Coordinates of C-alpha atoms in Angstrom, one line a residue:
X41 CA 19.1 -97.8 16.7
X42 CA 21.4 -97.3 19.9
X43 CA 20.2 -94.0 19.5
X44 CA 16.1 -94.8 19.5
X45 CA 16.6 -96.8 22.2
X46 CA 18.1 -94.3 25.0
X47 CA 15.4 -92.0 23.6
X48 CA 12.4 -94.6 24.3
X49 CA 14.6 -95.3 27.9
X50 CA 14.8 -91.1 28.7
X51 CA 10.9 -90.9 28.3
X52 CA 10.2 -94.0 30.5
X53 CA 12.5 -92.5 33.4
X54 CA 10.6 -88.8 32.8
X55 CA 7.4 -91.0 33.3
X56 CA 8.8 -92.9 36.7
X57 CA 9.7 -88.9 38.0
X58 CA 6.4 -88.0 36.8
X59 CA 4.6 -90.3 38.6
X60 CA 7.0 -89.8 41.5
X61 CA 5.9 -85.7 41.7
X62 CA 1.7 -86.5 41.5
X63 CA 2.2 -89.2 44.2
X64 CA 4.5 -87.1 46.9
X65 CA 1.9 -84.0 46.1
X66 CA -1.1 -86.4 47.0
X67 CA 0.0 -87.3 49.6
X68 CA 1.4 -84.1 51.1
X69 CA -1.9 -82.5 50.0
X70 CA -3.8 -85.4 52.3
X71 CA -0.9 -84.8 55.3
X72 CA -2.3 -80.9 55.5
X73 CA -5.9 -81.5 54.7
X74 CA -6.1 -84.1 57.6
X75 CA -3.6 -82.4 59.8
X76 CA -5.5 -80.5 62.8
X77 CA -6.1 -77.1 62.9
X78 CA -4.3 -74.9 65.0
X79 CA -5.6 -73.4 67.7
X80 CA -5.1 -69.5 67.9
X81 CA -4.9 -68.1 71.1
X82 CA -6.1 -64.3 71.9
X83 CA -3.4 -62.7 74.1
X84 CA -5.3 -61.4 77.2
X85 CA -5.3 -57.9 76.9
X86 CA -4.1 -56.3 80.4
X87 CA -6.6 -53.9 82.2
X88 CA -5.8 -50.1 82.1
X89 CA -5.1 -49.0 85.6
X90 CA -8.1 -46.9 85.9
X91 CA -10.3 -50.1 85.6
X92 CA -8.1 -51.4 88.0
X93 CA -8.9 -48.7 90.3
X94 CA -12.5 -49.1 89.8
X95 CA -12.1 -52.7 90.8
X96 CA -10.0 -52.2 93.7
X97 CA -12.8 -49.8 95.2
X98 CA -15.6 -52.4 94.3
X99 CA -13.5 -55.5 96.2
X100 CA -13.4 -53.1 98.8
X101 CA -17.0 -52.2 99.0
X102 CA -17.0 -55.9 99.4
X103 CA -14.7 -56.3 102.3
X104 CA -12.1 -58.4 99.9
X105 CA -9.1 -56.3 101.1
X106 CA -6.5 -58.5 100.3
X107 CA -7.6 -59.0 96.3
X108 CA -8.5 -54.8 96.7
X109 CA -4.4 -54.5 97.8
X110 CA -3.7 -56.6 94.8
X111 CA -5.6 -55.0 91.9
X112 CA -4.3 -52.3 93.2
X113 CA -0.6 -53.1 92.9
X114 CA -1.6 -54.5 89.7
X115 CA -2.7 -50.9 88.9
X116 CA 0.5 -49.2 89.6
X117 CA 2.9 -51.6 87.7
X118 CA 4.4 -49.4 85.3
X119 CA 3.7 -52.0 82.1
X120 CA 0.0 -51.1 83.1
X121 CA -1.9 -49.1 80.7
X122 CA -2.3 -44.9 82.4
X123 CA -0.3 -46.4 85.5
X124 CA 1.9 -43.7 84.5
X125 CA -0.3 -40.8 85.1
X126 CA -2.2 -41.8 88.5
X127 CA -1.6 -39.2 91.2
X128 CA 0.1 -39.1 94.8
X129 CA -3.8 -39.4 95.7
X130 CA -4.3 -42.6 93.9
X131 CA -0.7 -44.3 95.4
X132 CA -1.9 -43.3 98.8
X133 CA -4.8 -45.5 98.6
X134 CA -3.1 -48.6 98.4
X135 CA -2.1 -47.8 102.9
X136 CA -5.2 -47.5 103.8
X137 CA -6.2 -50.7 102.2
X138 CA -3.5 -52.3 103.5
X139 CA -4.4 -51.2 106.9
X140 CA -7.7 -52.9 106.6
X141 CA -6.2 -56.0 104.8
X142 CA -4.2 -56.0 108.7
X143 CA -1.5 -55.3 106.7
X144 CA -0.3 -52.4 108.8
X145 CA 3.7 -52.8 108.9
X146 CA 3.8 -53.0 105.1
X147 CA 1.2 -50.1 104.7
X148 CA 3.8 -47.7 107.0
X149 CA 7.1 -49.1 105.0
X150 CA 4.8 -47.9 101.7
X151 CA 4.4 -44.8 103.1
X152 CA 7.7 -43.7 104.2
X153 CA 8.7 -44.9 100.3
X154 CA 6.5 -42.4 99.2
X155 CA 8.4 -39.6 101.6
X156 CA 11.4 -40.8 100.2
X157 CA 9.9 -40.3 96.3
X158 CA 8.0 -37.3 96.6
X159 CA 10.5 -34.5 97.6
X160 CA 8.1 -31.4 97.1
X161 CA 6.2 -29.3 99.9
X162 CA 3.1 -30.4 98.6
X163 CA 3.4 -34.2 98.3
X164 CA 5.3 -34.0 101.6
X165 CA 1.9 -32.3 103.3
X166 CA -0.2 -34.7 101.5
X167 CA 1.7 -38.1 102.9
X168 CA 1.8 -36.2 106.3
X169 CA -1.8 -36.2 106.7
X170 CA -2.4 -39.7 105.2
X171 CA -0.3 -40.8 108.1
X172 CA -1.9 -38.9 110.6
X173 CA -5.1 -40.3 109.5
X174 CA -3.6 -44.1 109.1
X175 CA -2.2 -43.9 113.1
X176 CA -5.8 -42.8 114.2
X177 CA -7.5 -45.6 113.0
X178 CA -5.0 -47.6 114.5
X179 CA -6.3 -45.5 117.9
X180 CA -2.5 -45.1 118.6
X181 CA -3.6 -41.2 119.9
X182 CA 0.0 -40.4 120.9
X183 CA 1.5 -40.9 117.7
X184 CA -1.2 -39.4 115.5
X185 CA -0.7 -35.9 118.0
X186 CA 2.8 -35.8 116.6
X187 CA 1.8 -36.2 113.1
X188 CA -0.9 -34.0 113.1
X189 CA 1.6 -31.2 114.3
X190 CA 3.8 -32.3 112.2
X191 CA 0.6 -32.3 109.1
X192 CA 0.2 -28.6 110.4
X193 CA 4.1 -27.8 109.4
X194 CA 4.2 -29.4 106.1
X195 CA 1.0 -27.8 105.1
X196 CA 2.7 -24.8 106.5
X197 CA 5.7 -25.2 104.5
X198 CA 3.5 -26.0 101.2
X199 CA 1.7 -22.5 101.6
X200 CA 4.4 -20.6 102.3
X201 CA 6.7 -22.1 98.9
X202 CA 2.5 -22.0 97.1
X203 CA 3.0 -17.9 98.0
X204 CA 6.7 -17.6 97.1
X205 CA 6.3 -19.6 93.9
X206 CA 3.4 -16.9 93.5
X207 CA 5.7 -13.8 93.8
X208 CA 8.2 -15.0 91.2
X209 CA 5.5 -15.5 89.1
X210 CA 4.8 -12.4 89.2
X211 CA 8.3 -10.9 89.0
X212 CA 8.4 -12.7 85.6
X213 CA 5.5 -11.3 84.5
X214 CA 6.4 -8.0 85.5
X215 CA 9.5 -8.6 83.4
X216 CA 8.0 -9.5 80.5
X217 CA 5.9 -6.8 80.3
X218 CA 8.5 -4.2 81.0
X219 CA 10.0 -5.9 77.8
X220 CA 7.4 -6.2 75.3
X221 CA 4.5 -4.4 76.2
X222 CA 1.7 -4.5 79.7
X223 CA -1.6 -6.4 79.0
X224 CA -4.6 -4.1 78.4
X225 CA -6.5 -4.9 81.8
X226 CA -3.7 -4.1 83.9
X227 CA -5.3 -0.9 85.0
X228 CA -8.8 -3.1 85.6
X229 CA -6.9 -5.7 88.2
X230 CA -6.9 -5.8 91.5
X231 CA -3.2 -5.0 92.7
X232 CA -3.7 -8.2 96.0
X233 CA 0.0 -7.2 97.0
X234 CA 3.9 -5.8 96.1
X235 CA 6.6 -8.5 95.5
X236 CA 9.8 -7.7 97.6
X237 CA 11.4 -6.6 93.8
X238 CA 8.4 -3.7 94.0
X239 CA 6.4 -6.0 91.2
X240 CA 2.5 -6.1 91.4
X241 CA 0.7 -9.2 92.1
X242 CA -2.4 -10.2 90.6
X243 CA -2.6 -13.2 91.9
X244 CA -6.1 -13.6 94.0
X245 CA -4.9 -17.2 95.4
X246 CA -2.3 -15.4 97.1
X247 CA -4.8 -13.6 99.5
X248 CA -6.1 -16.7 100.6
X249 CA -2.8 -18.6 101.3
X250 CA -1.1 -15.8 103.4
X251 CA -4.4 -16.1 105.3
X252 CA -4.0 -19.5 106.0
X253 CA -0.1 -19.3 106.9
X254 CA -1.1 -16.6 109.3
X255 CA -3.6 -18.3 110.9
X256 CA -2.5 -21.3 111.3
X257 CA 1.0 -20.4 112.8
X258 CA -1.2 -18.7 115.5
X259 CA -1.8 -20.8 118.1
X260 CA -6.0 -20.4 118.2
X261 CA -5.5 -21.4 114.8
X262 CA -2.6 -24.8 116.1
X263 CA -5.8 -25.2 119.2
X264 CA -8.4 -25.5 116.4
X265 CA -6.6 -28.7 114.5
X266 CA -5.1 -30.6 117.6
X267 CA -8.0 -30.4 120.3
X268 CA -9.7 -33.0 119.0
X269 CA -6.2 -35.3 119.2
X270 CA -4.9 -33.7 122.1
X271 CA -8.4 -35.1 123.6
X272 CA -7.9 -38.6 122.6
X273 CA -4.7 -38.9 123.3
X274 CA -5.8 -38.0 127.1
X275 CA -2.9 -35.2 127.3
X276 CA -5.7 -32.4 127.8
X277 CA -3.9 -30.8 130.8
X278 CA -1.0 -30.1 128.7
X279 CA -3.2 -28.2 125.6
X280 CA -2.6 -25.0 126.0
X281 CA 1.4 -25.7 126.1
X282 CA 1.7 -28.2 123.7
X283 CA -0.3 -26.0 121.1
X284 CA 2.1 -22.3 122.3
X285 CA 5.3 -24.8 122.5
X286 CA 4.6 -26.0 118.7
X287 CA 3.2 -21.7 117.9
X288 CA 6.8 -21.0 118.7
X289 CA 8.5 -24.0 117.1
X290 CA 6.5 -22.9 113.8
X291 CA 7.8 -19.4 113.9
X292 CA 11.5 -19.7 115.3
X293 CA 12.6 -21.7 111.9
X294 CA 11.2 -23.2 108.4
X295 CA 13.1 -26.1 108.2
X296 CA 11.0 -28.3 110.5
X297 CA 12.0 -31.8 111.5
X298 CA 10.1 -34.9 112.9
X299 CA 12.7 -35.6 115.6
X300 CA 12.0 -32.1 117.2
X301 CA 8.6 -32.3 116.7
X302 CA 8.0 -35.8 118.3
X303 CA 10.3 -34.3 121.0
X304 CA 7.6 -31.1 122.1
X305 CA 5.3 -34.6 122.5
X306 CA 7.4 -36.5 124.5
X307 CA 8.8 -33.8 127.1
X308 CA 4.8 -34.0 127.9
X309 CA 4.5 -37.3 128.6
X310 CA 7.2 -38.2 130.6
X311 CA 5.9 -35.2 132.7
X312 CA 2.6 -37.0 133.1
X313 CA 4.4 -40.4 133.9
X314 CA 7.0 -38.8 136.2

């Protein structure tokens, strides 16, 4: 008996548990189904930086400099989608905005970083004539004079390295062939001229840089970019020296420095003010 009655007691308790388990699962099922739905938020996907580039020219089309300076700093961030890839050309946009945004201290402090950054002949050359251009518009004459000679002896220094890079080229060329074998149109190419190691060049670009270095260390050729400067920056008397002062700077040495540079300007002036 003892024994039929903790059996009939087991399978009351197992139906109190069972009831227990449907009731908690009604109402957990009634907890979700009324809970609210959650909202699921799209992450904003960040514009690549040639879009941002597109938009900075468009604001500034629109005369929006300020937003044009920021898209564009937006552009160059380095988590920005291609920012990675924009050229010296594309950074030396973001000045000139500046400049028209009145942001002119800034735009200068951005370019000397870029000086600072870009150690090669080319680059150098390139930010030389950006600021040449930027000092212009700010009709400071004087100062654009020195940085248009100085422009003339970075571009200088870019076509002479442009030439020697284009001799070694063709040293190694030479070597290789002398090692495995000469190219079949050797005979067909024009020879343009005969490294210092006695090694043909082929190269046709080469022709056209000397041309340029020669020219432009002349000082028709130093009379032809600074008259127009010289002119506005009402130091006309003092053309023909300034332009044979800087012929002679450009051939005594390579290694050309702003200092001496902005010096051949200023021994002119204080003449004229003396």
């Amino acid at each position: 008996m003892k024994f039929i009655h903790l059996y009939i007691e087991m399978i009351k308790e197992a139906g109190m548990i069972t009831k227990f388990i449907s009731l908690f699962r009604t109402r957990r099922s009634n907890t979700i189904e009324n809970a609210e739905p959650k909202v699921q938020t799209k992450k904003k996907r960040r514009k690549s930086a040639q879009t941002l580039l597109k938009e900075a020219t468009k604001l500034k089309k629109e005369k929006r400099y300020v937003e044009a300076v920021e898209t564009l700093n937006n552009a160059f961030a380095p988590e920005t989608k291609g920012s990675e890839d924009l050229t010296l050309k594309c950074y030396l946009r973001l000045p000139m905005y500046q400049q028209l945004a009145g942001l002119n201290d800034e735009a200068w402090v951005y370019m000397n970083d870029l000086e600072f950054k870009h150690t090669d002949a080319i680059s150098k050359a390139t930010i030389a004539n950006q600021q040449r251009i930027f000092l212009k518009k700010e009709k400071r004459f004087k100062d654009a004079l020195v940085y248009s000679m100085w422009s003339i002896c970075k571009e200088l220094q870019r076509d002479i390295e442009s030439c020697r890079f284009s001799d070694e080229v063709a040293d190694r060329n030479a070597e290789f062939e002398r090692k495995y074998g000469g190219f079949d149109d050797d005979e067909e190419r024009e020879i343009v001229r005969i490294t210092e190691k006695g090694n043909p060049n082929y190269d046709l670009s080469y022709r056209h840089l000397s041309d340029r270095v020669l020219f432009n260390s002349t000082i028709e050729g130093i009379k032809s970019s600074l008259s127009s400067i010289i002119k506005k920056a009402k130091m006309t008397d003092f053309e023909e020296q300034i332009c044979v002062r800087l012929c002679n700077y450009i051939r005594a040495s390579e290694n050309y420095k702003l200092s001496e540079v902005r010096d051949i300007v200023g021994s002119f002036t204080m003449v004229k003010t003396a």
